[in-house]
Short mmCIF file of C-alpha atoms in Angstrom, two decimals:
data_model
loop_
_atom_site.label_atom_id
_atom_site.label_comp_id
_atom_site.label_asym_id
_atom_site.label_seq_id
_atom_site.Cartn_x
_atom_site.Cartn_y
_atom_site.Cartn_z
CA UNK A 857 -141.26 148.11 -124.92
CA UNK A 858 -141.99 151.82 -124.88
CA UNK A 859 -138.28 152.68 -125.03
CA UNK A 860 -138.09 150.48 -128.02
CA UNK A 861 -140.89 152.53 -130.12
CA UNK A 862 -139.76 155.47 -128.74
CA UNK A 863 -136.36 154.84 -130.25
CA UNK A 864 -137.81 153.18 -133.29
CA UNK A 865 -139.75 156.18 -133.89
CA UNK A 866 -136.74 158.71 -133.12
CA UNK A 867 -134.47 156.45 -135.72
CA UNK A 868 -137.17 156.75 -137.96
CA UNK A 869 -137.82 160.37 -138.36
CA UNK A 870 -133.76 161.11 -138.33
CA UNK A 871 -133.49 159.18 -141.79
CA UNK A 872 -136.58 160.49 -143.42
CA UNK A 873 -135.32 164.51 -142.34
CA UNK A 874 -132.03 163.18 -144.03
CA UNK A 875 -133.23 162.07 -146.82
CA UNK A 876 -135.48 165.03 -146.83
CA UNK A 877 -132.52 167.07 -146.86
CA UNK A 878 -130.60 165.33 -149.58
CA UNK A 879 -133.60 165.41 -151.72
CA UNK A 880 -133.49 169.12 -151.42
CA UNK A 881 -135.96 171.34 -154.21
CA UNK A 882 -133.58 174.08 -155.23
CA UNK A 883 -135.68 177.15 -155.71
CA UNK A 884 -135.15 179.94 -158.49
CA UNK A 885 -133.39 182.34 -156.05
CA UNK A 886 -130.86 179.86 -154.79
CA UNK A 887 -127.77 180.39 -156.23
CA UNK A 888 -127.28 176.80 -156.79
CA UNK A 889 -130.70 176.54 -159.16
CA UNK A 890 -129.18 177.44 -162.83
CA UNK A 891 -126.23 174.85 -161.62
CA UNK A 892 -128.64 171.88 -160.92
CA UNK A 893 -130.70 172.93 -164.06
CA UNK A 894 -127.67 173.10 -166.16
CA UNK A 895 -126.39 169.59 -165.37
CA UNK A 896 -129.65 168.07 -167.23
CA UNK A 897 -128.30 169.63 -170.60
CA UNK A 898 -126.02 167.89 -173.10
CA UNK A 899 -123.60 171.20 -172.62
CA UNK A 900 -123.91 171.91 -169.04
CA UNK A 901 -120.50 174.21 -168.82
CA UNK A 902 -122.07 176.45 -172.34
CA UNK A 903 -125.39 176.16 -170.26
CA UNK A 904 -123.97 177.88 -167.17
CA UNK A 905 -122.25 180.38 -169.43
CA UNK A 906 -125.43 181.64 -171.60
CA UNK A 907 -127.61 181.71 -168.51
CA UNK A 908 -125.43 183.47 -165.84
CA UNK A 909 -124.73 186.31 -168.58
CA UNK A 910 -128.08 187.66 -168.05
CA UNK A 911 -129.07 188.59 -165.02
CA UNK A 912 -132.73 187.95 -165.42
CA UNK A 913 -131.40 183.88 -164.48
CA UNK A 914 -130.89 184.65 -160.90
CA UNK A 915 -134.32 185.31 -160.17
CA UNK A 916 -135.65 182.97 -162.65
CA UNK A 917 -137.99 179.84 -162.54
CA UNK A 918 -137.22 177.00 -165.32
CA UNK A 919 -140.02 178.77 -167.99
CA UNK A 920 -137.37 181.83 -166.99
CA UNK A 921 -134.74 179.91 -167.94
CA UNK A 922 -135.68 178.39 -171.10
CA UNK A 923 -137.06 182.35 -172.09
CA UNK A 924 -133.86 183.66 -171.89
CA UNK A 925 -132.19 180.77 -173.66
CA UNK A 926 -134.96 181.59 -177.00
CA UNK A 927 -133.26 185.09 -176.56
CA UNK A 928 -129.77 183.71 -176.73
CA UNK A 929 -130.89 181.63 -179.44
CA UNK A 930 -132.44 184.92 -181.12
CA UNK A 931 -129.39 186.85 -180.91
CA UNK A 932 -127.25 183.71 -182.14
CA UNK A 933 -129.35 184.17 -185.23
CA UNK A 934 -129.26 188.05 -185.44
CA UNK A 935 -125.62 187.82 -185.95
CA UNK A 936 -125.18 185.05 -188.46
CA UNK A 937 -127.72 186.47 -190.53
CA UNK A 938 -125.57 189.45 -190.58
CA UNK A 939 -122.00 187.38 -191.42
CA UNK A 940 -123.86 185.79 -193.97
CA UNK A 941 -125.31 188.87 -195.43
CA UNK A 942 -121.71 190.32 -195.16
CA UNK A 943 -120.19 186.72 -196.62
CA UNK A 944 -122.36 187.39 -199.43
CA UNK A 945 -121.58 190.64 -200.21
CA UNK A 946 -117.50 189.59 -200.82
CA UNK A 947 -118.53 185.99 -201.86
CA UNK A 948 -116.85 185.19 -205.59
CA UNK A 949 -117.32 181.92 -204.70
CA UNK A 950 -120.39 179.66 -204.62
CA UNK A 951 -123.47 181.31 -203.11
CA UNK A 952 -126.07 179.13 -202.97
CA UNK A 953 -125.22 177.26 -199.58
CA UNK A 954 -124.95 180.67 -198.34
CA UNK A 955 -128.06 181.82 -199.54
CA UNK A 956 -129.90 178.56 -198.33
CA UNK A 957 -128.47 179.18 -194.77
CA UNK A 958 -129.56 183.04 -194.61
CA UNK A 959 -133.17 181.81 -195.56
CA UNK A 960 -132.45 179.15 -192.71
CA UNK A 961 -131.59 181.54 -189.81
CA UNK A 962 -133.80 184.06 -190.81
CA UNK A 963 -136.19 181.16 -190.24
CA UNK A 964 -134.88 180.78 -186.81
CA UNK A 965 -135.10 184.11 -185.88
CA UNK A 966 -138.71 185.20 -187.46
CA UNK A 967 -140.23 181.77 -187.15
CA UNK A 968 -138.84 180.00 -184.57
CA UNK A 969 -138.31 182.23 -182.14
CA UNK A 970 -141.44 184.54 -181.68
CA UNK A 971 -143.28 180.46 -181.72
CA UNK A 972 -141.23 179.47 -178.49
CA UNK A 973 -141.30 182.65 -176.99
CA UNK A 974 -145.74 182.06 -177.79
CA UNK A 975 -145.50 178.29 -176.99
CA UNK A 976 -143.57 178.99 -173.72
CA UNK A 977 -145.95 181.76 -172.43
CA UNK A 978 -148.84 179.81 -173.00
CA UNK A 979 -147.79 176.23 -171.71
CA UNK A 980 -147.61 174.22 -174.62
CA UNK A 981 -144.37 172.57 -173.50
CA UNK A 982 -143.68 170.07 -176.50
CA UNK A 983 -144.62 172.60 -178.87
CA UNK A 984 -141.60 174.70 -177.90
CA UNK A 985 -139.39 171.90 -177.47
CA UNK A 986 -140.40 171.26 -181.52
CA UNK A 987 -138.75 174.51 -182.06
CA UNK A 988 -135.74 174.43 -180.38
CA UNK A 989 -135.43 171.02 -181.88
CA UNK A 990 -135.97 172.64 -185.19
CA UNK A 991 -133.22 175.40 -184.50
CA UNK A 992 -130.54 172.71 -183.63
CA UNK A 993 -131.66 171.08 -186.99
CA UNK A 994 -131.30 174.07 -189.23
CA UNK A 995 -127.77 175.10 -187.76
CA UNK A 996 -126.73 171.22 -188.81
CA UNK A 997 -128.00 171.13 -191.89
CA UNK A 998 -126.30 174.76 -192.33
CA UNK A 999 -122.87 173.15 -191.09
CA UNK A 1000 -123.37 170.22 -193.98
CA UNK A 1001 -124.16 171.81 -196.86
CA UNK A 1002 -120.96 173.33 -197.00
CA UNK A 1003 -119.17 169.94 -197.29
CA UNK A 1004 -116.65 170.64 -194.97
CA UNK A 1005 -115.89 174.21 -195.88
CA UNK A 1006 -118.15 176.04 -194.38
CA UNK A 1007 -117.59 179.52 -193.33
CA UNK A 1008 -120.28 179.43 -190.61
CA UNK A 1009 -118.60 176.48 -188.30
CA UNK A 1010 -118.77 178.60 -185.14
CA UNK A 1011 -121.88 180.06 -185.67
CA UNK A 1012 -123.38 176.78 -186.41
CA UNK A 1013 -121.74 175.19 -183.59
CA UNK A 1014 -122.74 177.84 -181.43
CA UNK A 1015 -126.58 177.67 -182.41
CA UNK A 1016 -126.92 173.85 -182.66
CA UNK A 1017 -125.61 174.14 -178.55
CA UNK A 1018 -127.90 176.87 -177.64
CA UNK A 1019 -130.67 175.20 -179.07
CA UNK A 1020 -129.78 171.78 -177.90
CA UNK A 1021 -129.58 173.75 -173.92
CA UNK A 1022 -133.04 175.11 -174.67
CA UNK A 1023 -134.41 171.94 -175.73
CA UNK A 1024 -133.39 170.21 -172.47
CA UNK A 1025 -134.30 173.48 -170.32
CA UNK A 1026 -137.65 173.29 -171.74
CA UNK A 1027 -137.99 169.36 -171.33
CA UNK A 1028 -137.68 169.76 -168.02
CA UNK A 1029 -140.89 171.96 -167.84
CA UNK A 1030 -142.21 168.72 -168.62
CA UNK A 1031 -141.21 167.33 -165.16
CA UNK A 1032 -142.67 169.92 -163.45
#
C-alpha cells in the first residue's frame, strides 16, 4: 500500500511540473516575450515588426511595450501631418478632406498621444485603451472621407494597425 502512494504521489507531481512547464510565464528579458505578446494582437507579424525596431522592447515589461507602441503611433502621426501639409501645399484639387485629416492627426499626435503616454504611467488602463481606440478611429474616418481616393491610404493603414497593436498591448495590462 505504501508503494502505491508512493507511486501515486511520484505520478502526481511529474504531471503538475509538466504542466507547470507548459504553462510557462515568459518574462520581459526572454527573447520569446514580444513573440507571445504579439500573438494577442489583430496584426501580430506588424506587431513583431514595430516592437523589435526599438531596442527598448527587449528589456521591456507589457506597460514597456504598449509605451513604445504610443511612440510608434506618435511618429506615424509626425509624418502624415507633414504629407498632408506638403499635399496641401500642391493640392489644386479639393482641400477640405485634407484639411479635416491634418486637424485629425494633429489630434493624434497633441491629444492622443501625450494622454496615453499620462494614462499609461499612471495606471489607468482603459483610459489609454480609449485613446488608442480613438487613434484607429481617426485614421478610418481619414481613409473614408476621401471616397476612395484618398491620398493618405498607407498612412491610414499604417496608423489604424499601430493603433489597433497598442490597443491590444494595452488590454492585456488588463490581465495582469
Amino acid at each position: 500500500m505504501g508503494n502505491l502512494k508512493s507511486l501515486s504521489l511520484f505520478l502526481f507531481l511529474a504531471i503538475v511540473s509538466m504542466l507547470v512547464v507548459d504553462c510557462e510565464v515568459l518574462q520581459p528579458n526572454d527573447a520569446r516575450f514580444v513573440d507571445e505578446i504579439c500573438k494577442q494582437t489583430p496584426y501580430p507579424s506588424d506587431c513583431v515588426q514595430f516592437l523589435r525596431q526599438d531596442p527598448r522592447s527587449s528589456g521591456a515589461d507589457v506597460k514597456g511595450l504598449a509605451l513604445i507602441m504610443v511612440d510608434v503611433i506618435k511618429a506615424k502621426g509626425t509624418n502624415t501631418v507633414n504629407k498632408i501639409k506638403q499635399l496641401l501645399k500642391g493640392s489644386t484639387g479639393e482641400k477640405k478632406p485634407l484639411n479635416i485629416c491634418l486637424d485629425r492627426y494633429k489630434g493624434v499626435v497633441e491629444i492622443n498621444v501625450p494622454e496615453a503616454i499620462l494614462t499609461l504611467k499612471a495606471g489607468k488602463i482603459t483610459i489609454a485603451e480609449d485613446m488608442a481606440a480613438a487613434t484607429s478611429d481617426e485614421a478610418q474616418y481619414c481613409e473614408v472621407i476621401f471616397h476612395g481616393k484618398s491620398p493618405l491610404t498607407i498612412e491610414n493603414n499604417g496608423m489604424h494597425v499601430a493603433a489597433e497593436v497598442t490597443r491590444h498591448i494595452i488590454r492585456h495590462l488588463l490581465l495582469i
